[in-house]
Short mmCIF file of C-alpha atoms in Angstrom, two decimals:
data_model
loop_
_atom_site.label_atom_id
_atom_site.label_comp_id
_atom_site.label_asym_id
_atom_site.label_seq_id
_atom_site.Cartn_x
_atom_site.Cartn_y
_atom_site.Cartn_z
CA MET A 1 41.16 19.25 22.27
CA GLU A 2 39.11 16.12 21.95
CA ARG A 3 36.77 17.24 24.72
CA ILE A 4 36.19 20.63 23.07
CA ARG A 5 35.35 18.91 19.81
CA GLU A 6 32.91 16.59 21.53
CA ARG A 7 31.29 19.55 23.29
CA VAL A 8 30.89 21.45 20.00
CA ILE A 9 29.25 18.43 18.37
CA GLN A 10 26.93 18.08 21.35
CA ILE A 11 25.90 21.76 21.21
CA TYR A 12 25.35 21.52 17.46
CA GLY A 13 23.23 18.40 17.96
CA ASN A 14 21.13 20.16 20.61
CA LEU A 15 20.62 23.19 18.36
CA VAL A 16 19.46 21.01 15.46
CA SER A 17 17.11 19.17 17.78
CA LEU A 18 15.71 22.45 19.08
CA LEU A 19 15.23 23.78 15.55
CA GLN A 20 13.38 20.60 14.59
CA LYS A 21 11.13 20.91 17.65
CA CYS A 22 10.35 24.55 16.71
CA ILE A 23 9.49 23.53 13.18
CA PHE A 24 7.21 20.77 14.48
CA CYS A 25 5.49 23.29 16.76
CA ILE A 26 4.78 25.58 13.83
CA LEU A 27 3.63 22.71 11.62
CA SER A 28 1.23 21.40 14.24
CA VAL A 29 -0.91 24.47 13.70
CA GLY A 30 -2.02 22.69 10.55
CA PRO A 31 -3.37 19.14 10.19
CA ILE A 32 -1.05 16.39 11.40
CA PRO A 33 -1.18 13.16 9.38
CA ASN A 34 -2.35 10.21 11.44
CA HIS A 35 -0.65 7.53 9.34
CA ILE A 36 2.45 7.74 7.10
CA ALA A 37 3.72 4.82 5.00
CA PHE A 38 7.20 4.42 3.50
CA ILE A 39 8.38 2.43 0.47
CA MET A 40 12.09 2.19 1.20
CA ASP A 41 13.37 2.13 -2.37
CA GLY A 42 16.96 2.71 -3.50
CA ASN A 43 19.18 0.80 -1.08
CA ARG A 44 20.93 -1.18 -3.79
CA ARG A 45 21.31 1.89 -6.00
CA PHE A 46 22.87 3.72 -3.04
CA THR A 47 25.35 0.87 -2.53
CA LYS A 48 26.35 1.10 -6.18
CA LYS A 49 26.46 4.89 -6.19
CA CYS A 50 28.74 5.10 -3.15
CA LYS A 51 30.73 2.03 -4.21
CA LEU A 52 30.07 0.25 -0.93
CA MET A 53 30.10 -3.44 -0.05
CA GLU A 54 26.99 -5.43 -0.87
CA GLY A 55 24.38 -5.05 1.82
CA ALA A 56 25.80 -1.80 3.17
CA GLY A 57 23.04 0.21 1.55
CA HIS A 58 20.42 -1.75 3.46
CA LYS A 59 22.24 -1.25 6.77
CA ILE A 60 22.44 2.52 6.19
CA GLY A 61 18.84 2.36 5.06
CA PHE A 62 17.93 0.95 8.46
CA SER A 63 19.47 4.00 10.20
CA ALA A 64 17.54 6.22 7.82
CA LEU A 65 14.40 4.37 8.87
CA MET A 66 15.16 4.98 12.55
CA SER A 67 15.56 8.73 11.86
CA MET A 68 12.29 8.89 9.95
CA LEU A 69 10.48 7.00 12.72
CA LYS A 70 11.86 9.48 15.24
CA TYR A 71 10.58 12.45 13.20
CA CYS A 72 7.18 10.80 12.79
CA TYR A 73 6.67 9.96 16.45
CA GLU A 74 8.07 13.31 17.67
CA PHE A 75 5.71 15.16 15.33
CA GLY A 76 2.75 13.17 16.57
CA VAL A 77 2.13 10.71 13.74
CA ARG A 78 0.50 7.72 15.46
CA TYR A 79 0.76 5.08 12.75
CA VAL A 80 3.79 4.37 10.57
CA THR A 81 3.95 1.56 8.01
CA VAL A 82 7.02 0.42 6.11
CA TYR A 83 7.34 -1.84 3.08
CA ALA A 84 10.22 -4.00 4.24
CA PHE A 85 9.93 -7.04 2.01
CA SER A 86 7.55 -7.82 -0.85
CA ILE A 87 6.46 -11.32 -1.89
CA GLU A 88 7.95 -10.37 -5.26
CA ASN A 89 11.36 -9.86 -3.58
CA PHE A 90 11.59 -13.62 -3.06
CA LYS A 91 12.45 -13.70 -6.78
CA ARG A 92 15.86 -12.20 -6.00
CA SER A 93 18.98 -14.36 -5.74
CA PRO A 94 18.89 -16.72 -2.73
CA GLU A 95 22.01 -15.07 -1.30
CA GLU A 96 20.40 -11.64 -1.40
CA VAL A 97 17.17 -12.92 0.11
CA GLN A 98 19.11 -14.68 2.87
CA SER A 99 21.16 -11.57 3.69
CA LEU A 100 17.96 -9.50 3.87
CA MET A 101 16.38 -12.08 6.19
CA ASP A 102 19.52 -12.07 8.36
CA LEU A 103 19.41 -8.27 8.53
CA MET A 104 15.75 -8.39 9.49
CA LEU A 105 16.45 -10.92 12.24
CA GLU A 106 19.30 -8.78 13.56
CA LYS A 107 17.23 -5.61 13.54
CA ILE A 108 14.18 -7.21 15.17
CA GLU A 109 16.38 -8.24 18.09
CA GLU A 110 17.83 -4.73 18.21
CA ILE A 111 14.52 -2.89 18.34
CA LEU A 112 13.34 -5.02 21.24
CA LYS A 113 16.19 -3.77 23.42
CA GLU A 114 15.60 -1.41 26.32
CA GLN A 115 16.83 1.88 24.86
CA SER A 116 15.44 1.35 21.41
CA ILE A 117 13.02 3.67 19.68
CA VAL A 118 10.19 1.20 20.22
CA ASN A 119 10.33 1.48 23.98
CA ARG A 120 11.15 5.19 24.03
CA TYR A 121 8.01 6.12 22.12
CA GLY A 122 5.74 3.30 23.32
CA VAL A 123 5.43 1.73 19.88
CA ARG A 124 3.45 -1.42 19.23
CA VAL A 125 5.05 -3.42 16.42
CA ILE A 126 2.90 -5.39 13.98
CA PHE A 127 4.18 -7.56 11.16
CA SER A 128 1.72 -7.46 8.25
CA GLY A 129 1.86 -9.98 5.48
CA ASN A 130 1.82 -13.66 4.70
CA LEU A 131 4.21 -14.60 7.52
CA LYS A 132 3.93 -18.29 6.61
CA LEU A 133 6.24 -17.53 3.66
CA LEU A 134 9.05 -16.55 6.01
CA SER A 135 11.66 -18.94 7.34
CA GLU A 136 10.98 -20.17 10.86
CA PRO A 137 13.62 -18.12 12.76
CA VAL A 138 12.40 -14.88 11.18
CA ARG A 139 8.75 -15.72 11.71
CA LEU A 140 9.34 -16.65 15.35
CA ALA A 141 11.34 -13.45 15.94
CA ALA A 142 8.51 -11.43 14.39
CA GLU A 143 5.92 -13.13 16.60
CA ARG A 144 8.11 -12.52 19.65
CA ALA A 145 8.42 -8.84 18.76
CA MET A 146 4.64 -8.50 18.34
CA LEU A 147 4.05 -10.17 21.68
CA ALA A 148 6.69 -8.11 23.49
CA THR A 149 5.27 -4.81 22.26
CA ALA A 150 1.58 -5.73 22.42
CA LYS A 151 0.98 -3.57 25.49
CA ASN A 152 2.51 -0.41 23.98
CA SER A 153 -0.23 2.00 23.08
CA LYS A 154 1.25 5.36 22.14
CA ALA A 155 2.03 4.55 18.51
CA VAL A 156 2.00 1.69 16.00
CA LEU A 157 4.69 0.49 13.58
CA SER A 158 3.44 -1.88 10.87
CA ILE A 159 6.25 -3.69 9.12
CA CYS A 160 5.07 -5.25 5.86
CA VAL A 161 7.02 -8.42 5.18
CA ALA A 162 6.08 -11.09 2.65
CA TYR A 163 3.37 -8.63 1.67
CA THR A 164 1.63 -7.59 -1.50
CA SER A 165 -1.72 -5.84 -1.75
CA THR A 166 -3.15 -8.46 -4.07
CA ASN A 167 -2.16 -11.21 -1.65
CA GLU A 168 -3.68 -9.22 1.21
CA ILE A 169 -6.98 -8.75 -0.64
CA MET A 170 -7.14 -12.40 -1.67
CA HIS A 171 -6.36 -13.53 1.89
CA ALA A 172 -9.06 -11.23 3.28
CA VAL A 173 -11.60 -12.62 0.79
CA GLN A 174 -10.64 -16.16 1.76
CA GLU A 175 -10.98 -15.43 5.48
CA SER A 176 -14.38 -13.81 4.84
CA CYS A 177 -15.55 -16.91 2.95
CA GLU A 178 -14.40 -19.23 5.72
CA GLU A 179 -16.05 -17.04 8.35
CA LYS A 180 -19.32 -16.91 6.41
CA TRP A 181 -19.19 -20.68 5.96
CA ASP A 182 -18.71 -21.17 9.70
CA GLU A 183 -21.64 -18.83 10.33
CA ILE A 184 -23.91 -20.76 7.98
CA THR A 185 -22.82 -24.10 9.42
CA LEU A 186 -23.59 -22.85 12.91
CA LEU A 187 -27.04 -21.61 11.89
CA ASN A 188 -27.69 -24.90 10.17
CA SER A 189 -26.65 -27.05 13.10
CA SER A 190 -28.76 -25.03 15.52
CA GLY A 191 -31.74 -25.87 13.40
CA ALA A 192 -32.27 -22.34 12.21
CA GLY A 193 -30.59 -22.85 8.86
CA TYR A 194 -33.57 -24.09 6.86
CA GLY A 195 -31.15 -25.96 4.66
CA LEU A 196 -28.97 -22.97 3.96
CA ILE A 197 -26.11 -25.15 2.93
CA SER A 198 -27.95 -26.07 -0.20
CA LEU A 199 -28.73 -22.38 -0.55
CA GLY A 200 -32.34 -23.09 -1.24
CA GLY A 201 -33.28 -20.71 1.50
CA TYR A 202 -31.66 -17.61 -0.02
CA GLU A 203 -33.00 -15.24 -2.62
CA GLN A 204 -30.64 -14.52 -5.54
CA ASP A 205 -30.29 -10.94 -4.36
CA GLU A 206 -29.25 -12.03 -0.89
CA MET A 207 -26.74 -14.50 -2.31
CA ASP A 208 -24.92 -11.68 -4.10
CA HIS A 209 -24.40 -9.86 -0.83
CA LEU A 210 -23.57 -12.59 1.62
CA ILE A 211 -20.05 -11.26 1.94
CA LYS A 212 -19.96 -7.54 2.56
CA LEU A 213 -17.19 -5.00 2.08
CA THR A 214 -16.89 -4.61 5.85
CA ASP A 215 -16.26 -8.36 6.21
CA ILE A 216 -13.36 -8.16 3.76
CA GLU A 217 -11.90 -5.01 5.34
CA LYS A 218 -11.75 -6.48 8.81
CA HIS A 219 -9.68 -9.41 7.54
CA MET A 220 -6.99 -7.27 5.89
CA TYR A 221 -3.46 -7.65 7.29
CA MET A 222 -3.49 -3.87 7.78
CA ALA A 223 -6.87 -3.77 9.54
CA ALA A 224 -5.27 -2.57 12.79
CA ALA A 225 -4.29 0.76 11.21
CA PRO A 226 -6.44 3.46 9.57
CA ASP A 227 -5.91 4.32 5.89
CA PRO A 228 -2.59 6.09 5.30
CA ASP A 229 -2.53 9.87 4.81
CA ILE A 230 0.83 9.97 3.01
CA ILE A 231 2.79 7.28 1.16
CA ILE A 232 6.42 8.27 0.60
CA ARG A 233 8.37 6.31 -2.01
CA THR A 234 12.00 7.32 -2.44
CA SER A 235 14.17 7.19 -5.57
CA GLY A 236 11.64 9.17 -7.55
CA GLU A 237 9.70 6.09 -8.63
CA THR A 238 6.05 6.84 -9.22
CA ARG A 239 4.49 3.40 -8.79
CA LEU A 240 3.15 1.71 -5.68
CA SER A 241 4.52 -1.78 -6.49
CA ASN A 242 1.59 -3.63 -4.92
CA PHE A 243 1.73 -1.72 -1.63
CA LEU A 244 -1.41 -0.56 0.22
CA LEU A 245 -3.38 -0.32 -3.05
CA TRP A 246 -6.65 -0.95 -1.19
CA GLN A 247 -5.99 1.55 1.59
CA SER A 248 -4.54 4.42 -0.48
CA ALA A 249 -7.71 5.67 -2.21
CA ASN A 250 -7.47 9.10 -0.57
CA CYS A 251 -3.80 9.11 0.26
CA TYR A 252 -1.24 11.69 -0.87
CA LEU A 253 1.51 9.96 -2.87
CA TYR A 254 4.88 11.67 -2.54
CA SER A 255 7.94 10.56 -4.55
CA PRO A 256 11.11 12.45 -3.61
CA SER A 257 14.04 11.72 -5.89
CA VAL A 258 16.49 10.89 -3.06
CA LEU A 259 17.45 7.28 -2.50
CA TRP A 260 16.15 5.73 0.73
CA PRO A 261 19.46 5.84 2.69
CA GLU A 262 19.69 9.56 1.83
CA ILE A 263 16.24 10.53 3.09
CA GLY A 264 16.21 13.12 5.83
CA PHE A 265 14.37 15.88 7.63
CA ARG A 266 14.01 17.98 4.49
CA GLN A 267 11.94 15.32 2.68
CA PHE A 268 9.84 14.72 5.80
CA LEU A 269 9.12 18.45 6.07
CA TRP A 270 8.21 18.74 2.40
CA ALA A 271 5.85 15.76 2.63
CA ILE A 272 4.05 17.31 5.62
CA LEU A 273 3.78 20.75 3.99
CA ASN A 274 2.33 19.28 0.78
CA PHE A 275 -0.03 17.10 2.78
CA GLN A 276 -1.29 20.11 4.73
CA GLN A 277 -1.89 22.01 1.51
CA ILE A 278 -4.16 19.34 -0.02
CA HIS A 279 -5.60 17.95 3.20
CA PHE A 280 -8.92 19.73 2.79
CA TYR A 281 -9.38 18.34 -0.74
CA LEU A 282 -8.50 14.76 0.25
CA ASP A 283 -10.72 14.93 3.31
CA LYS A 284 -13.60 16.01 1.09
CA GLN A 285 -12.91 13.11 -1.30
CA ARG A 286 -12.84 10.70 1.62
CA LYS A 287 -16.21 11.88 2.89
CA GLN A 288 -17.74 11.55 -0.57
CA SER A 289 -16.70 7.93 -1.10
CA MET B 1 -22.22 5.08 -7.37
CA GLU B 2 -21.58 5.51 -11.09
CA GLY B 3 -19.22 8.27 -12.13
CA ILE B 4 -20.28 11.11 -14.34
CA LEU B 5 -18.04 9.97 -17.21
CA LYS B 6 -19.66 6.55 -17.23
CA LYS B 7 -23.13 8.10 -17.38
CA SER B 8 -22.09 10.31 -20.33
CA LYS B 9 -20.16 7.68 -22.26
CA ASP B 10 -22.46 7.63 -25.29
CA PHE B 11 -22.16 11.37 -25.60
CA ILE B 12 -18.37 11.21 -25.33
CA LEU B 13 -18.00 8.43 -27.90
CA GLU B 14 -20.03 10.48 -30.37
CA LYS B 15 -17.42 13.22 -30.14
CA PHE B 16 -14.59 10.85 -31.06
CA ASP B 17 -14.72 9.44 -34.57
CA GLY B 18 -11.81 7.13 -34.05
CA ALA B 19 -12.70 5.45 -30.78
CA THR B 20 -14.56 2.34 -29.67
CA LEU B 21 -15.76 1.17 -26.31
CA PHE B 22 -13.61 -1.40 -24.54
CA GLN B 23 -15.06 -4.90 -24.62
CA GLU B 24 -14.30 -7.55 -22.01
CA ASN B 25 -12.13 -9.85 -24.11
CA ASP B 26 -10.35 -7.22 -26.18
CA VAL B 27 -6.70 -7.78 -26.87
CA LEU B 28 -4.90 -4.48 -26.47
CA LEU B 29 -2.10 -4.72 -29.02
CA ASP B 30 -2.40 -3.47 -32.59
CA GLN B 31 -5.77 -1.84 -32.24
CA PRO B 32 -6.66 0.23 -35.29
CA LEU B 33 -8.85 2.50 -33.19
CA MET B 34 -8.42 4.06 -29.76
CA THR B 35 -10.29 2.05 -27.12
CA LEU B 36 -12.02 3.91 -24.35
CA GLU B 37 -12.99 2.36 -21.07
CA PHE B 38 -14.85 4.28 -18.41
CA ALA B 39 -14.24 3.30 -14.82
CA SER B 40 -15.74 4.72 -11.67
CA PHE B 41 -15.40 4.35 -7.91
CA SER B 42 -17.78 1.38 -7.85
CA ASP B 43 -15.29 -0.64 -9.94
CA GLY B 44 -12.86 -0.60 -7.02
CA LYS B 45 -13.72 -1.99 -3.60
CA GLU B 46 -17.35 -2.81 -4.41
CA ALA B 47 -16.27 -4.96 -7.35
CA VAL B 48 -13.95 -6.90 -5.04
CA ALA B 49 -16.89 -7.51 -2.67
CA LYS B 50 -18.96 -8.80 -5.62
CA ALA B 51 -16.07 -11.01 -6.74
CA ALA B 52 -15.80 -12.35 -3.18
CA ASN B 53 -19.42 -13.44 -3.38
CA VAL B 54 -18.77 -15.16 -6.73
CA LEU B 55 -15.85 -17.04 -5.19
CA PHE B 56 -17.94 -17.90 -2.13
CA MET B 57 -20.60 -19.47 -4.35
CA LYS B 58 -17.87 -21.55 -6.02
CA TYR B 59 -16.52 -22.50 -2.60
CA LEU B 60 -19.95 -23.73 -1.50
CA LYS B 61 -20.73 -25.55 -4.74
CA SER B 62 -17.42 -27.38 -4.70
CA GLY B 63 -18.70 -29.04 -1.54
CA SER B 64 -15.17 -29.60 -0.22
CA THR B 65 -15.30 -27.18 2.68
CA SER B 66 -14.22 -29.50 5.47
CA SER B 67 -10.66 -28.91 6.61
CA TYR B 68 -9.61 -25.71 4.88
CA GLN B 69 -8.68 -23.68 7.93
CA GLY B 70 -5.44 -21.92 7.19
CA GLU B 71 -4.84 -23.56 3.84
CA GLN B 72 -5.03 -21.48 0.73
CA ILE B 73 -8.25 -22.15 -1.13
CA PHE B 74 -8.11 -19.34 -3.66
CA THR B 75 -5.31 -18.19 -5.91
CA GLU B 76 -4.73 -14.67 -7.17
CA SER B 77 -5.62 -15.74 -10.71
CA GLN B 78 -8.98 -17.11 -9.49
CA MET B 79 -9.57 -13.74 -7.85
CA GLY B 80 -8.69 -12.06 -11.14
CA GLU B 81 -11.14 -14.27 -13.02
CA ALA B 82 -13.90 -13.58 -10.51
CA LEU B 83 -13.27 -9.84 -10.87
CA LYS B 84 -13.56 -10.19 -14.64
CA THR B 85 -16.96 -11.87 -14.36
CA VAL B 86 -18.30 -8.96 -12.27
CA GLY B 87 -16.80 -6.50 -14.72
CA GLY B 88 -14.11 -5.06 -12.48
CA ASN B 89 -10.93 -6.32 -14.08
CA GLY B 90 -9.85 -4.67 -17.28
CA PRO B 91 -6.21 -4.50 -18.40
CA GLU B 92 -3.64 -2.97 -16.09
CA PRO B 93 -2.68 0.57 -17.10
CA ASP B 94 1.03 1.23 -17.62
CA LEU B 95 0.57 4.91 -16.93
CA LEU B 96 -2.01 6.68 -14.77
CA LEU B 97 -2.30 10.43 -15.30
CA VAL B 98 -3.94 12.18 -12.37
CA TYR B 99 -5.63 15.50 -13.12
CA GLY B 100 -6.60 17.31 -9.97
CA PRO B 101 -5.17 19.20 -7.03
CA ALA B 102 -3.30 16.21 -5.59
CA ARG B 103 -1.30 13.15 -6.58
CA CYS B 104 -3.72 10.51 -5.42
CA HIS B 105 -5.32 7.60 -7.25
CA LEU B 106 -8.73 8.21 -5.65
CA GLY B 107 -9.75 4.56 -5.47
CA PHE B 108 -8.80 3.31 -8.94
CA PRO B 109 -9.39 -0.49 -8.87
CA ALA B 110 -6.58 -1.80 -6.68
CA TRP B 111 -6.14 -5.05 -8.60
CA ARG B 112 -5.14 -3.13 -11.72
CA ILE B 113 -2.56 -0.62 -10.48
CA ARG B 114 0.07 -2.88 -8.96
CA TYR B 115 2.90 -1.63 -11.17
CA THR B 116 1.26 1.40 -12.75
CA GLU B 117 3.31 4.58 -12.96
CA ILE B 118 1.17 7.27 -11.33
CA GLN B 119 1.95 10.79 -12.55
CA HIS B 120 0.37 14.00 -11.35
CA MET B 121 -0.55 16.38 -14.17
CA GLY B 122 -1.94 19.33 -12.25
CA PRO B 123 -5.46 20.78 -12.42
CA LEU B 124 -7.79 19.68 -15.21
CA LYS B 125 -8.23 23.17 -16.60
CA SER B 126 -4.51 23.57 -17.25
CA MET B 127 -4.29 20.41 -19.38
CA LYS B 128 -1.73 20.92 -22.16
CA TYR B 129 -0.45 18.79 -25.01
CA GLY B 130 3.15 19.51 -23.99
CA SER B 131 2.67 18.18 -20.46
CA LEU B 132 1.16 15.02 -21.87
CA ILE B 133 4.19 14.42 -24.09
CA LYS B 134 6.47 15.14 -21.14
CA ALA B 135 4.61 12.60 -19.01
CA ILE B 136 4.88 9.93 -21.70
CA TYR B 137 8.58 10.72 -22.12
CA LYS B 138 9.14 10.36 -18.35
CA PHE B 139 7.37 7.03 -18.55
CA THR B 140 9.69 5.76 -21.28
CA MET B 141 12.69 6.52 -19.06
CA VAL B 142 11.47 4.31 -16.24
CA GLN B 143 13.05 0.94 -15.50
CA GLN B 144 11.10 -1.61 -13.49
CA ASN B 145 12.49 -4.65 -11.69
CA TYR B 146 9.12 -6.04 -10.60
CA GLY B 147 10.59 -7.01 -7.27
CA LYS B 148 13.82 -8.56 -8.42
#
């Protein structure tokens, strides 16, 4: 009896998988997004709604994330970014922050294992954000994960931790200033500076353009990935909460009303269909800017 | 690249009796008249580049550039101030209504839309008073934690 039941579940699973593959085949006739970002909102609300123990929502949310990653990589989306932990989230109670950090540590170890999704799909993992704000064990685990997956080249997973867009922009500006300063110092020491340090040698016009947009962009935490094509924020919230504000100028913002642990194939499909509908318009906007 | 609304702002203000142009140090509360501010694509990334140059000048003039590798030399509020001096940092909108074929903020200055509710209103030609009221009502039902 048990064996028959197992067999039925297996057949059902295979059928669902086949159906998903067929749908992906049909969808790939249209444009496939290169980069999808997720704001995983609603874990705590899910915990309350289903009357679960504290922290359970986040654990179920992690499985939801694994499913979404699977759909993305199977469909051919090369870059996926997730908003795992904002700098603003440090304002939460120390117990909550600690449990989130513990979960992150646990999951980083898990994804580095042999059979994990990261190795199956050849995913390179990048942690984007101000990692100095993290506790040492988490930061070291993150660095280990980045090193271990550095050679993977089929897809990229950017996990934003200790991240906000404003912090990212400010950090990029700072790096650009330091780089420009090093450049000027080098020119000066090689005798070619003509006293640039005192800025006597620059016209006012030149001084206003010492640091260019391209300098700032290459110092962004998210510089390794192209601009996102779709940002999906669950729980029906319509704000970006300081996530990828710089990179989302021509990005389709999709806000399904489901909570993050409830997200599934249906929402993924809907996001892709909507994206394909407006792709031409967004592409045109991108070329104009 | 200045947007078409910015270029036509005098013409637009003429049409509205009860509106004034937004000034840099305006306080938003209890305004007797509606304040209009026209922003365009150049107020986004390009303004940040200009602000970066302003901060760089400060960095050089301060003279203390020796051992700052890795340490934080700027704060977000300094960045905000620099953006204000180049004219790219007005108040943060609470609600952003997007008229067009897609829900997309199209490069609205990043520094200002951190917690802005972005609502898609459909195409410009189907703009209706009722949809506007509905959007404002939806906005009043929102609860923000700001990270907490």
